[in-house]
Coordinates of C-alpha atoms in Angstrom, one line a residue:
Chain A
M287 CA -26.1 4.8 15.7
W288 CA -24.8 1.3 16.1
G289 CA -25.1 -1.8 14.0
T290 CA -24.0 -5.3 13.2
I291 CA -24.4 -7.8 10.4
A292 CA -23.2 -11.4 10.2
T293 CA -23.3 -14.4 7.9
W294 CA -25.8 -17.2 8.2
R295 CA -28.7 -18.0 10.5
M296 CA -26.1 -19.5 12.9
A297 CA -24.8 -16.0 13.7
H298 CA -28.2 -14.8 15.1
D299 CA -27.6 -15.6 18.8
G300 CA -24.2 -13.8 18.4
V301 CA -25.9 -10.8 16.8
L302 CA -28.3 -10.7 19.8
K303 CA -25.2 -10.7 22.1
A304 CA -23.4 -8.1 20.1
S305 CA -26.5 -5.9 19.9
D306 CA -26.8 -5.9 23.6
L307 CA -23.2 -4.8 24.0
L308 CA -23.4 -2.2 21.3
Q309 CA -26.6 -0.5 22.6
K310 CA -24.8 -0.2 26.0
N311 CA -22.1 1.7 24.2
G312 CA -19.7 -1.3 24.1
H313 CA -16.8 -1.2 21.7
A314 CA -17.1 -2.6 18.2
T315 CA -14.0 -4.8 18.8
D316 CA -15.5 -6.4 21.9
A317 CA -18.9 -6.8 20.3
V318 CA -17.5 -8.6 17.2
E319 CA -15.4 -11.0 19.3
A320 CA -18.4 -11.8 21.5
L321 CA -20.6 -12.4 18.5
I322 CA -18.1 -14.9 16.9
N323 CA -17.5 -16.5 20.3
V324 CA -21.2 -17.4 20.7
V325 CA -21.1 -19.2 17.3
E326 CA -17.8 -20.9 18.0
A327 CA -19.1 -22.4 21.3
Y328 CA -22.4 -23.8 19.9
P329 CA -21.9 -27.5 19.2
Y330 CA -24.6 -27.9 16.5
Y331 CA -23.0 -25.5 14.0
K332 CA -20.9 -27.8 12.0
S333 CA -18.6 -25.4 10.2
V334 CA -17.4 -23.2 13.0
G335 CA -15.5 -23.8 16.2
Y336 CA -16.6 -26.5 18.7
G337 CA -18.5 -29.2 16.7
G338 CA -17.0 -28.0 13.5
L339 CA -16.3 -30.8 11.0
P340 CA -12.7 -32.1 10.7
N341 CA -10.2 -32.3 7.9
E342 CA -9.7 -35.7 6.1
E343 CA -7.4 -36.8 8.9
G344 CA -10.1 -36.2 11.5
V345 CA -8.5 -33.0 12.9
V346 CA -10.7 -29.9 13.4
E347 CA -8.4 -27.2 11.9
M348 CA -9.7 -23.7 12.1
D349 CA -9.1 -20.3 10.4
A350 CA -10.0 -17.0 11.9
A351 CA -9.3 -13.3 11.7
F352 CA -9.9 -10.1 13.5
M353 CA -9.5 -6.5 12.3
D354 CA -9.8 -3.2 14.1
G355 CA -11.3 -0.6 11.7
D356 CA -9.8 2.3 13.6
T357 CA -6.2 1.3 13.3
L358 CA -6.4 -1.3 10.5
A359 CA -4.6 -3.7 12.9
Q360 CA -5.2 -7.3 11.9
G361 CA -4.6 -10.7 13.5
A362 CA -5.2 -14.1 11.9
V363 CA -4.7 -17.8 12.4
G364 CA -4.8 -20.6 9.8
G365 CA -5.0 -24.3 10.5
I366 CA -5.0 -23.8 14.2
H367 CA -6.3 -26.8 16.3
S368 CA -7.6 -27.6 19.8
V369 CA -8.5 -24.0 20.7
M370 CA -12.0 -23.2 21.7
H371 CA -12.1 -19.6 20.4
A372 CA -9.9 -19.2 17.3
V373 CA -11.1 -15.6 16.8
S374 CA -9.9 -14.6 20.3
V375 CA -6.4 -15.9 19.4
A376 CA -6.7 -13.8 16.2
R377 CA -7.6 -10.7 18.3
A378 CA -4.6 -11.3 20.6
L379 CA -2.4 -11.5 17.5
S380 CA -3.8 -8.2 16.2
H381 CA -1.9 -6.4 19.0
E382 CA 1.4 -7.6 17.5
H383 CA 3.1 -5.5 14.8
Y384 CA 5.2 -8.5 13.8
N385 CA 4.0 -12.2 13.6
S386 CA 0.3 -11.2 13.6
F387 CA -0.7 -14.0 11.2
R388 CA 0.3 -17.5 12.4
V389 CA -0.6 -20.9 11.0
G390 CA -0.5 -24.6 12.0
E391 CA 1.5 -25.7 15.0
G392 CA 2.9 -22.2 15.4
A393 CA -0.6 -20.8 15.8
T394 CA -1.6 -23.5 18.2
K395 CA 1.6 -22.9 20.2
F396 CA 0.8 -19.2 20.5
A397 CA -2.7 -20.1 21.9
T398 CA -1.3 -22.5 24.4
L399 CA 1.5 -20.1 25.6
H400 CA -1.0 -17.3 26.0
G401 CA -3.5 -19.2 28.1
F402 CA -6.3 -19.7 25.7
E403 CA -8.8 -22.4 26.5
M404 CA -7.7 -25.6 24.8
T405 CA -10.0 -28.5 24.2
N406 CA -10.7 -31.5 22.0
M407 CA -12.8 -29.7 19.3
L408 CA -14.0 -33.0 17.7
T409 CA -17.4 -33.7 19.1
D410 CA -18.9 -37.2 18.9
R411 CA -21.4 -35.8 16.4
A412 CA -18.7 -34.4 14.1
K413 CA -16.7 -37.6 14.4
A414 CA -19.8 -39.6 13.4
R415 CA -20.2 -37.4 10.3
W416 CA -16.5 -37.8 9.4
E417 CA -16.7 -41.6 9.7
K418 CA -19.8 -41.6 7.6
R419 CA -18.1 -39.5 4.9
L420 CA -15.0 -41.7 4.9
A421 CA -17.2 -44.7 4.2
E422 CA -19.0 -42.7 1.4
Q423 CA -15.8 -41.7 -0.1
R424 CA -14.6 -45.3 -0.2
A425 CA -17.8 -46.1 -2.1
Q426 CA -17.7 -43.1 -4.3
P427 CA -14.4 -41.2 -4.4
D428 CA -15.7 -38.2 -6.3
N429 CA -17.8 -37.0 -3.4
P430 CA -17.5 -33.2 -3.5
Y431 CA -16.4 -30.9 -0.7
D432 CA -19.0 -29.0 1.3
G433 CA -19.5 -27.4 4.6
H434 CA -17.7 -24.2 3.9
D435 CA -19.9 -21.8 6.0
T436 CA -17.8 -19.2 7.7
V437 CA -19.2 -16.9 10.4
G438 CA -18.1 -13.4 9.3
A439 CA -19.3 -10.3 11.1
I440 CA -19.0 -6.5 11.0
T441 CA -19.8 -4.2 14.0
L442 CA -20.3 -0.5 14.3
D443 CA -20.4 1.1 17.7
T444 CA -21.9 4.3 19.1
N445 CA -18.4 6.0 19.0
A446 CA -18.2 5.2 15.2
S447 CA -15.6 2.6 15.6
M448 CA -15.9 -0.5 13.5
A449 CA -14.5 -4.0 13.5
A450 CA -14.6 -7.2 11.5
A451 CA -14.0 -10.9 12.3
T452 CA -14.3 -14.4 10.9
S453 CA -14.1 -17.9 12.2
T454 CA -14.5 -21.3 10.4
S455 CA -13.4 -24.9 10.5
G456 CA -13.2 -24.7 6.7
L457 CA -14.1 -27.3 4.1
F458 CA -15.3 -30.6 5.5
M459 CA -12.7 -33.3 4.6
K460 CA -10.2 -30.7 3.5
K461 CA -6.6 -31.6 3.1
A462 CA -4.4 -31.0 6.2
G463 CA -3.2 -27.4 6.3
R464 CA -5.8 -26.1 3.8
V465 CA -6.5 -22.5 4.4
G466 CA -9.5 -20.6 2.9
D467 CA -10.2 -16.9 2.5
S468 CA -11.4 -16.4 6.1
P469 CA -8.0 -15.4 7.6
L470 CA -6.9 -13.4 4.5
S471 CA -7.1 -9.6 4.5
G472 CA -9.3 -8.2 1.8
S473 CA -10.6 -11.6 0.8
G474 CA -12.4 -13.0 3.9
F475 CA -12.8 -9.6 5.7
Y476 CA -11.9 -5.9 5.6
V477 CA -12.9 -2.9 7.6
D478 CA -12.1 0.8 7.8
S479 CA -14.0 2.8 10.4
E480 CA -13.9 5.8 8.1
I481 CA -15.8 3.8 5.5
G482 CA -17.3 0.4 6.5
G483 CA -16.6 -3.3 6.5
A484 CA -17.3 -6.5 4.6
A485 CA -16.9 -10.2 5.3
A486 CA -17.3 -13.4 3.2
T487 CA -18.4 -17.0 3.4
G488 CA -18.3 -19.7 0.8
L489 CA -15.6 -21.4 -1.3
G490 CA -12.5 -19.5 -0.1
E491 CA -10.4 -20.7 -3.1
D492 CA -12.6 -18.6 -5.4
I493 CA -13.3 -15.7 -3.0
M494 CA -9.6 -15.0 -2.8
K495 CA -9.3 -14.8 -6.6
G496 CA -11.3 -11.6 -6.3
C497 CA -10.3 -9.9 -3.0
L498 CA -14.0 -9.3 -2.6
S499 CA -14.2 -7.9 0.9
Y500 CA -11.6 -5.2 0.1
E501 CA -13.3 -4.4 -3.2
I502 CA -16.7 -3.9 -1.4
V503 CA -15.1 -1.6 1.2
R504 CA -13.3 0.4 -1.5
R505 CA -16.6 0.9 -3.4
M506 CA -18.3 2.1 -0.3
G507 CA -15.4 4.5 0.1
E508 CA -16.2 5.9 -3.3
G509 CA -19.8 6.6 -2.1
Q510 CA -21.7 3.5 -3.1
S511 CA -24.2 2.2 -0.7
P512 CA -23.4 -1.1 0.9
Q513 CA -26.0 -2.9 -1.3
E514 CA -24.7 -1.2 -4.5
A515 CA -21.1 -2.1 -3.5
C516 CA -22.0 -5.7 -2.8
D517 CA -24.0 -6.1 -6.1
E518 CA -21.4 -4.4 -8.3
A519 CA -18.4 -6.2 -6.7
V520 CA -19.8 -9.7 -6.5
Y521 CA -22.0 -10.4 -9.5
P522 CA -19.6 -9.2 -12.3
F523 CA -16.8 -11.1 -10.5
I524 CA -18.8 -14.3 -10.6
E525 CA -19.3 -13.8 -14.4
K526 CA -15.6 -13.0 -14.8
L527 CA -14.7 -16.2 -12.9
K528 CA -16.9 -18.3 -15.0
R529 CA -15.5 -16.8 -18.2
R530 CA -11.8 -17.0 -17.2
Y531 CA -11.6 -19.9 -14.7
G532 CA -14.5 -21.9 -16.2
K533 CA -16.6 -22.1 -13.0
A534 CA -17.4 -20.3 -9.7
G535 CA -18.0 -21.8 -6.3
E536 CA -20.7 -20.7 -3.9
F537 CA -20.1 -17.6 -2.0
S538 CA -21.9 -14.7 -0.2
L539 CA -20.8 -11.4 1.2
V540 CA -22.2 -9.0 3.9
A541 CA -21.3 -5.4 4.3
M542 CA -22.1 -2.5 6.6
N543 CA -21.0 1.2 6.3
N544 CA -20.2 3.6 9.1
Q545 CA -23.8 4.9 9.0
G546 CA -25.2 1.5 9.8
E547 CA -26.5 0.9 6.3
W548 CA -25.9 -2.6 5.1
G549 CA -26.0 -4.9 2.0
V550 CA -25.4 -8.5 0.9
A551 CA -24.7 -10.4 -2.3
T552 CA -24.8 -14.1 -3.0
N553 CA -25.0 -16.8 -5.7
V554 CA -26.9 -19.2 -3.4
E555 CA -29.7 -19.2 -0.9
F556 CA -28.1 -17.2 2.0
T557 CA -29.3 -16.4 5.4
F558 CA -27.9 -13.6 7.6
S559 CA -28.6 -11.7 10.7
V560 CA -28.6 -7.9 11.1
A561 CA -29.4 -5.4 13.8
T562 CA -29.1 -1.6 14.1
A563 CA -30.1 1.1 16.6
E564 CA -33.3 1.5 14.5
A565 CA -34.2 -2.1 13.6
S566 CA -34.1 -4.9 16.1
P567 CA -32.1 -8.1 15.4
R568 CA -33.6 -10.3 12.7
I569 CA -32.8 -13.1 10.4
L570 CA -33.2 -12.5 6.6
I571 CA -32.8 -14.7 3.6
A572 CA -31.2 -13.5 0.3
H573 CA -31.1 -14.9 -3.2
P574 CA -29.4 -13.7 -6.3
G575 CA -32.0 -11.5 -8.2
P576 CA -32.2 -10.4 -11.8
D577 CA -29.6 -8.1 -13.4
H578 CA -27.0 -8.1 -10.7
T579 CA -29.3 -7.5 -7.8
T580 CA -30.1 -9.3 -4.6
T581 CA -33.6 -10.2 -3.3
I582 CA -33.9 -10.1 0.4
E583 CA -36.9 -11.4 2.4
P584 CA -37.7 -12.1 6.1
I585 CA -37.1 -15.6 7.2
T586 CA -40.2 -17.8 7.7
Q587 CA -40.9 -19.8 10.8
A588 CA -41.2 -22.9 8.6
W589 CA -37.6 -22.3 7.4
L590 CA -36.4 -21.9 10.9
D591 CA -38.2 -25.0 12.1
A592 CA -36.7 -27.1 9.3
Y593 CA -33.2 -25.7 10.1
E594 CA -33.5 -26.5 13.8
K595 CA -34.6 -30.0 12.9
R596 CA -31.8 -30.4 10.3
I597 CA -28.9 -29.3 12.5
K598 CA -30.0 -31.7 15.3
A599 CA -31.0 -34.7 13.2
P600 CA -29.4 -38.0 14.0
I601 CA -26.3 -38.9 12.0
N602 CA -27.0 -42.1 10.1
Chain B
M94 CA 5.9 -7.8 -26.8
W95 CA 7.1 -9.6 -23.7
G96 CA 8.4 -8.4 -20.3
T97 CA 9.3 -9.2 -16.8
I98 CA 9.9 -7.3 -13.6
A99 CA 11.0 -8.6 -10.2
T100 CA 11.9 -7.3 -6.7
W101 CA 15.5 -6.8 -5.6
R102 CA 18.9 -7.2 -7.2
M103 CA 18.8 -10.8 -6.2
A104 CA 16.2 -11.4 -8.9
H105 CA 18.4 -10.4 -11.7
D106 CA 19.8 -13.8 -12.7
G107 CA 16.2 -15.1 -12.6
V108 CA 15.2 -12.2 -14.9
L109 CA 17.9 -13.2 -17.3
K110 CA 16.6 -16.7 -17.3
A111 CA 12.9 -15.6 -17.7
S112 CA 13.9 -13.2 -20.5
D113 CA 15.5 -16.0 -22.4
L114 CA 12.4 -18.1 -22.1
L115 CA 10.0 -15.2 -23.0
Q116 CA 11.9 -14.1 -26.1
K117 CA 11.7 -17.7 -27.3
N118 CA 7.9 -17.5 -27.0
G119 CA 7.9 -19.4 -23.7
H120 CA 4.8 -19.2 -21.5
A121 CA 4.5 -16.5 -18.8
T122 CA 3.8 -19.2 -16.2
D123 CA 6.9 -21.2 -17.0
A124 CA 9.0 -18.0 -17.1
V125 CA 7.9 -16.8 -13.7
E126 CA 8.5 -20.1 -12.1
A127 CA 11.9 -20.4 -13.6
L128 CA 12.8 -16.8 -12.5
I129 CA 11.8 -17.6 -8.9
N130 CA 13.5 -21.0 -8.9
V131 CA 16.9 -19.4 -9.7
V132 CA 16.6 -17.1 -6.7
E133 CA 15.4 -20.0 -4.4
A134 CA 18.4 -22.1 -5.4
Y135 CA 21.2 -19.5 -4.8
P136 CA 22.6 -20.0 -1.3
Y137 CA 23.8 -16.4 -0.7
Y138 CA 20.3 -14.8 -0.8
K139 CA 19.4 -14.9 2.8
S140 CA 15.6 -14.2 2.6
V141 CA 14.5 -16.7 -0.1
G142 CA 14.8 -20.5 -0.4
Y143 CA 18.1 -22.4 0.1
G144 CA 20.2 -20.3 2.4
G145 CA 17.2 -18.4 3.7
L146 CA 17.3 -17.4 7.3
P147 CA 15.4 -19.5 9.8
N148 CA 12.6 -18.7 12.3
E149 CA 13.5 -18.3 16.0
E150 CA 13.5 -22.1 16.4
G151 CA 16.1 -22.5 13.7
V152 CA 13.6 -23.8 11.1
V153 CA 13.6 -22.3 7.5
E154 CA 9.9 -21.8 7.0
M155 CA 8.9 -20.5 3.6
D156 CA 5.9 -18.7 2.0
A157 CA 5.3 -18.7 -1.7
A158 CA 2.5 -18.1 -4.2
F159 CA 1.8 -18.5 -7.9
M160 CA -1.0 -17.0 -10.0
D161 CA -2.0 -17.6 -13.6
G162 CA -3.2 -14.3 -15.1
D163 CA -5.3 -16.0 -17.8
T164 CA -7.5 -18.1 -15.5
L165 CA -6.9 -16.2 -12.1
A166 CA -6.0 -19.7 -10.7
Q167 CA -3.8 -19.4 -7.6
G168 CA -1.8 -21.7 -5.5
A169 CA 0.1 -20.8 -2.3
V170 CA 2.0 -22.3 0.6
G171 CA 2.7 -20.8 4.1
G172 CA 5.2 -22.0 6.6
I173 CA 6.3 -24.9 4.4
H174 CA 9.7 -26.4 5.3
S175 CA 12.4 -28.7 3.8
V176 CA 11.4 -28.1 0.2
M177 CA 13.9 -26.7 -2.3
H178 CA 11.4 -24.8 -4.5
A179 CA 8.4 -23.5 -2.6
V180 CA 7.1 -21.6 -5.6
S181 CA 6.9 -24.9 -7.6
V182 CA 4.7 -26.4 -4.9
A183 CA 2.5 -23.3 -5.1
R184 CA 2.3 -23.7 -8.9
A185 CA 1.2 -27.4 -8.5
L186 CA -1.4 -26.3 -6.0
S187 CA -2.8 -23.7 -8.4
H188 CA -4.1 -26.6 -10.5
E189 CA -6.4 -27.6 -7.6
H190 CA -9.9 -26.0 -7.4
Y191 CA -10.0 -27.0 -3.7
N192 CA -7.2 -27.0 -1.2
S193 CA -5.0 -24.7 -3.3
F194 CA -3.6 -22.8 -0.2
R195 CA -1.8 -25.0 2.3
V196 CA 0.2 -24.3 5.3
G197 CA 2.6 -25.9 7.8
E198 CA 2.9 -29.6 7.9
G199 CA 0.0 -30.0 5.5
A200 CA 1.9 -28.0 2.9
T201 CA 5.1 -30.0 3.5
K202 CA 3.2 -33.2 3.3
F203 CA 1.8 -32.2 -0.1
A204 CA 5.3 -31.5 -1.4
T205 CA 6.6 -34.8 -0.2
L206 CA 3.7 -36.8 -1.6
H207 CA 4.0 -35.1 -5.0
G208 CA 7.7 -35.8 -5.4
F209 CA 9.2 -32.3 -4.9
E210 CA 12.8 -32.1 -4.1
M211 CA 13.2 -32.1 -0.3
T212 CA 16.4 -31.0 1.4
N213 CA 17.7 -29.4 4.6
M214 CA 17.3 -25.7 3.8
L215 CA 19.4 -24.5 6.7
T216 CA 22.8 -23.8 5.2
D217 CA 25.9 -23.6 7.5
R218 CA 26.0 -19.9 6.8
A219 CA 22.3 -19.3 7.7
K220 CA 22.8 -21.4 10.9
A221 CA 25.8 -19.2 11.8
R222 CA 23.7 -16.1 11.4
W223 CA 20.9 -17.6 13.5
E224 CA 23.3 -18.5 16.3
K225 CA 24.8 -15.1 16.2
R226 CA 21.4 -13.5 16.5
L227 CA 20.4 -15.7 19.3
A228 CA 23.4 -14.5 21.2
E229 CA 22.6 -10.9 20.4
Q230 CA 19.1 -11.3 21.5
R231 CA 20.2 -12.7 24.8
A232 CA 22.4 -9.6 25.2
Q233 CA 19.7 -7.1 23.9
P234 CA 16.2 -8.6 23.8
D235 CA 14.7 -5.7 21.8
N236 CA 16.6 -6.6 18.7
P237 CA 14.2 -5.7 15.8
Y238 CA 13.2 -8.1 13.1
D239 CA 14.7 -7.8 9.6
G240 CA 15.4 -9.8 6.5
H241 CA 11.9 -9.6 5.0
D242 CA 13.0 -9.5 1.3
T243 CA 10.6 -11.4 -0.9
V244 CA 11.4 -12.2 -4.5
G245 CA 8.2 -11.3 -6.3
A246 CA 7.9 -11.3 -10.1
I247 CA 5.5 -10.5 -12.9
T248 CA 5.8 -12.0 -16.5
L249 CA 4.2 -11.1 -19.8
D250 CA 4.6 -13.5 -22.7
T251 CA 4.4 -13.0 -26.5
N252 CA 0.9 -14.5 -26.4
A253 CA -0.2 -11.8 -24.0
S254 CA -0.5 -14.2 -21.1
M255 CA 0.7 -13.0 -17.7
A256 CA 1.7 -14.6 -14.4
A257 CA 2.9 -13.6 -10.9
A258 CA 4.8 -15.4 -8.2
T259 CA 6.5 -14.9 -4.9
S260 CA 8.9 -16.8 -2.6
T261 CA 10.4 -15.9 0.7
S262 CA 11.7 -17.4 4.0
G263 CA 10.0 -14.4 5.7
L264 CA 11.2 -12.4 8.7
F265 CA 14.5 -13.6 10.2
M266 CA 13.8 -14.9 13.7
K267 CA 10.0 -14.9 13.1
K268 CA 7.8 -16.9 15.4
A269 CA 7.0 -20.4 14.3
G270 CA 4.1 -20.4 11.7
R271 CA 4.3 -16.7 11.0
V272 CA 3.0 -16.0 7.5
G273 CA 3.5 -12.7 5.7
D274 CA 1.9 -11.1 2.7
S275 CA 3.7 -13.2 0.1
P276 CA 1.2 -16.1 -0.2
L277 CA -1.8 -13.8 0.2
S278 CA -3.8 -12.9 -2.9
G279 CA -4.1 -9.2 -3.4
S280 CA -1.5 -8.4 -0.8
G281 CA 1.7 -10.1 -1.9
F282 CA 0.7 -10.6 -5.5
Y283 CA -2.1 -10.3 -8.1
V284 CA -2.2 -10.6 -11.9
D285 CA -4.9 -10.4 -14.5
S286 CA -3.7 -10.9 -18.1
E287 CA -6.4 -8.5 -19.4
I288 CA -4.8 -5.8 -17.2
G289 CA -1.4 -6.5 -15.6
G290 CA 0.2 -7.7 -12.4
A291 CA 1.9 -6.5 -9.2
A292 CA 4.0 -8.0 -6.4
A293 CA 5.2 -6.8 -3.0
T294 CA 8.2 -7.1 -0.7
G295 CA 8.7 -5.8 2.8
L296 CA 6.9 -6.0 6.1
G297 CA 4.0 -8.3 5.2
E298 CA 2.0 -7.4 8.3
D299 CA 1.7 -3.9 7.0
I300 CA 1.3 -4.7 3.3
M301 CA -1.7 -6.9 4.0
K302 CA -3.4 -4.0 5.8
G303 CA -3.8 -2.4 2.4
C304 CA -4.2 -5.2 -0.2
L305 CA -1.6 -3.2 -2.2
S306 CA -1.0 -5.6 -5.1
Y307 CA -4.8 -5.9 -5.9
E308 CA -5.2 -2.1 -5.6
I309 CA -2.3 -1.5 -8.1
V310 CA -3.8 -3.9 -10.6
R311 CA -7.2 -2.4 -10.1
R312 CA -5.9 1.1 -10.9
M313 CA -4.1 -0.2 -14.0
G314 CA -7.5 -1.6 -15.0
E315 CA -9.0 1.8 -14.8
G316 CA -6.4 3.1 -17.2
Q317 CA -3.6 4.3 -14.9
S318 CA 0.0 3.6 -16.1
P319 CA 1.9 1.1 -13.9
Q320 CA 3.9 4.0 -12.4
E321 CA 0.8 6.1 -11.6
A322 CA -0.9 3.1 -10.1
C323 CA 2.1 2.3 -7.9
D324 CA 2.5 5.9 -6.8
E325 CA -1.2 6.5 -6.1
A326 CA -1.8 3.2 -4.4
V327 CA 1.4 3.0 -2.2
Y328 CA 2.2 6.5 -1.0
P329 CA -1.2 7.6 0.3
F330 CA -1.5 4.2 2.0
I331 CA 1.8 4.8 3.8
E332 CA 0.4 8.1 5.1
K333 CA -2.9 6.5 6.1
L334 CA -1.1 3.7 7.9
K335 CA 1.0 6.3 9.9
R336 CA -2.1 8.3 10.7
R337 CA -4.2 5.3 11.7
Y338 CA -1.8 2.6 12.9
G339 CA 0.9 5.0 14.1
K340 CA 3.7 3.6 12.0
A341 CA 4.5 2.0 8.7
G342 CA 7.0 -0.8 8.0
E343 CA 9.3 -0.9 5.0
F344 CA 7.8 -2.1 1.7
S345 CA 8.1 -1.9 -2.0
L346 CA 5.9 -2.9 -4.9
V347 CA 6.6 -3.7 -8.6
A348 CA 4.0 -3.7 -11.4
M349 CA 3.8 -4.4 -15.1
N350 CA 0.8 -4.0 -17.4
N351 CA -0.1 -6.2 -20.4
Q352 CA 1.8 -3.7 -22.7
G353 CA 5.0 -4.4 -20.9
E354 CA 5.0 -0.9 -19.3
W355 CA 6.2 -1.1 -15.7
G356 CA 6.3 0.9 -12.4
V357 CA 7.5 0.7 -8.8
A358 CA 6.9 2.4 -5.5
T359 CA 8.9 2.2 -2.3
N360 CA 9.5 3.8 1.1
V361 CA 13.2 2.6 1.2
E362 CA 16.1 2.2 -1.1
F363 CA 14.9 -0.6 -3.4
T364 CA 16.6 -2.4 -6.2
F365 CA 14.8 -4.3 -8.9
S366 CA 15.4 -6.0 -12.2
V367 CA 13.3 -5.5 -15.4
A368 CA 13.5 -6.6 -19.0
T369 CA 11.2 -6.2 -22.0
A370 CA 11.4 -7.0 -25.7
E371 CA 12.6 -3.4 -26.2
A372 CA 15.1 -3.0 -23.3
S373 CA 17.5 -5.7 -22.2
P374 CA 17.6 -6.9 -18.6
R375 CA 18.9 -4.4 -16.2
I376 CA 19.1 -3.6 -12.5
L377 CA 17.7 -0.3 -11.4
I378 CA 17.5 1.4 -8.0
A379 CA 14.4 3.3 -6.7
H380 CA 13.9 5.7 -3.8
P381 CA 10.8 7.5 -2.7
G382 CA 10.7 10.9 -4.4
P383 CA 8.9 14.2 -3.6
D384 CA 5.0 14.5 -3.7
H385 CA 4.1 10.8 -4.0
T386 CA 6.6 10.0 -6.8
T387 CA 9.4 7.5 -7.2
T388 CA 12.9 8.3 -8.4
I389 CA 14.5 5.5 -10.5
E390 CA 18.2 5.4 -11.5
P391 CA 20.5 2.8 -13.0
I392 CA 22.5 0.8 -10.5
T393 CA 26.1 1.7 -10.2
Q394 CA 29.0 -0.7 -10.4
A395 CA 30.1 0.5 -7.0
W396 CA 26.7 -0.5 -5.5
L397 CA 26.9 -3.9 -7.2
D398 CA 30.5 -4.5 -5.9
A399 CA 29.5 -3.6 -2.4
Y400 CA 26.5 -5.9 -2.6
E401 CA 28.5 -8.8 -3.8
K402 CA 31.0 -8.3 -1.0
R403 CA 28.2 -7.9 1.6
I404 CA 26.3 -11.1 0.8
K405 CA 29.4 -13.2 0.9
A406 CA 31.1 -11.6 3.8
P407 CA 32.1 -13.9 6.7
I408 CA 29.7 -14.2 9.5
N409 CA 31.3 -13.1 12.7

């Protein structure tokens, strides 16, 4: 048995890559890094890595994390800049017992010192979007934040090892140094090879109020299926957040247990990609269903065509 | 009913201050900020605020968090510098729905723009310790990290509102931009006024592998007493960490529920301060006991005298 699940349609090429590694008995840690690296490198995904949208000052600041489900070792970066593969920096940090979570210039310094590929992450296309938004904000200052789509992934390999990782450029037009849930243990990600793993995407400020990735893994550890764990962790928390905080941002979670079973929960339209030894890689689309359930359907070619057109449309 | 509990003997003067506010029907949020502010301002506490020990480059970089147990609102800073009261910056950020966790220069910029007291946080005494350690490291490069004592506190007010907060200068000689558990939801702190709260101190890199503050609050929510929740969350996790990761750093947790009952768990000698409407503020000392229990005793005058002498001893 092997398997992988990852957030958003953008993860699909990475899922193909990870699946290839996993079916050749590759390690879960290598597969999850490779999966995220594919997404980070693709310039048309505007919320992760190269081509990601910048903060309000025009700087592409990235958050990423890596967790080894065998050892519980974690590495993370927050507000790192100018590095092509933030998740690979996080993985390198996961080998450190001390100083394994680094932010800002300290994180960027670590990447530079350790020979990671550094580059200007602001593509012409992302810069054009940023300039356009600056003009819009001058005209209408209440323009809301958007673009908080993290790639988060879980992998299970044929030796029953698991791993989790995340990478994102965070909220478009965020304040300098803003960090979301993606690099935070238990909020953006969590994995335990003896149980399973979970990862999140969406408004990090609200996801971290609930430690949702940890809660899903904990529930799987008590015997719930991944889908039960997602439904029972996420939907009551959204109601609690509305009751106590007055509102709840958009967010979505994916999970896989150490048998390759998987689940998702979301309060918005949410695409994801999943593959196991028994079912070849495919893109699915989820919506919140009735009574704390999730409806999941195959993606349509029309949806994919519209997506492809949208991500490559001229900026004007 | 009101109550407060906080990590380490250093928190005691803050607990006195918070107790005074709480018995006058002050709000839990104001009390927890006031408690932490007292510790941040005292120059002889070398792991929090003014007088805190610097990173390897000589910069005092601080982490802090604030959580409102009524609304679940959180604010946090990581790697902030030159600000007298990091926890007050975190509290201000908790009022933001977006950008509520900020790190590095972005966090420092927020503090400057919002009129927080900025100062050189490196005292002569802390600088002398740093210079001494630099010389020791040149002589013996394997010198281990230390000085990871966070002040973490929970408050319960007479209106049944609760709050949690943390503040620390982190590991002495840490790498630039290293962030520990203190600003991470569920790891360094968590509070829900309908249940209770918990806060952590110790090696953040290991605390975040277990999301221990969230787990303790969750267990209290299932009906466990704070002491049961601390014991059952912390000690099995330490064993798990040794089994899976090969080792476990030093850490200690405190918790209080919304009835003012409290508990602690630790794998080292651990002092803390606690006060409730029924028991006046006092310093206690905890040790790990047999079979996943915690032994708790009153502090002795001899211990306090030795502590006072130690924190003010000349650096040489």
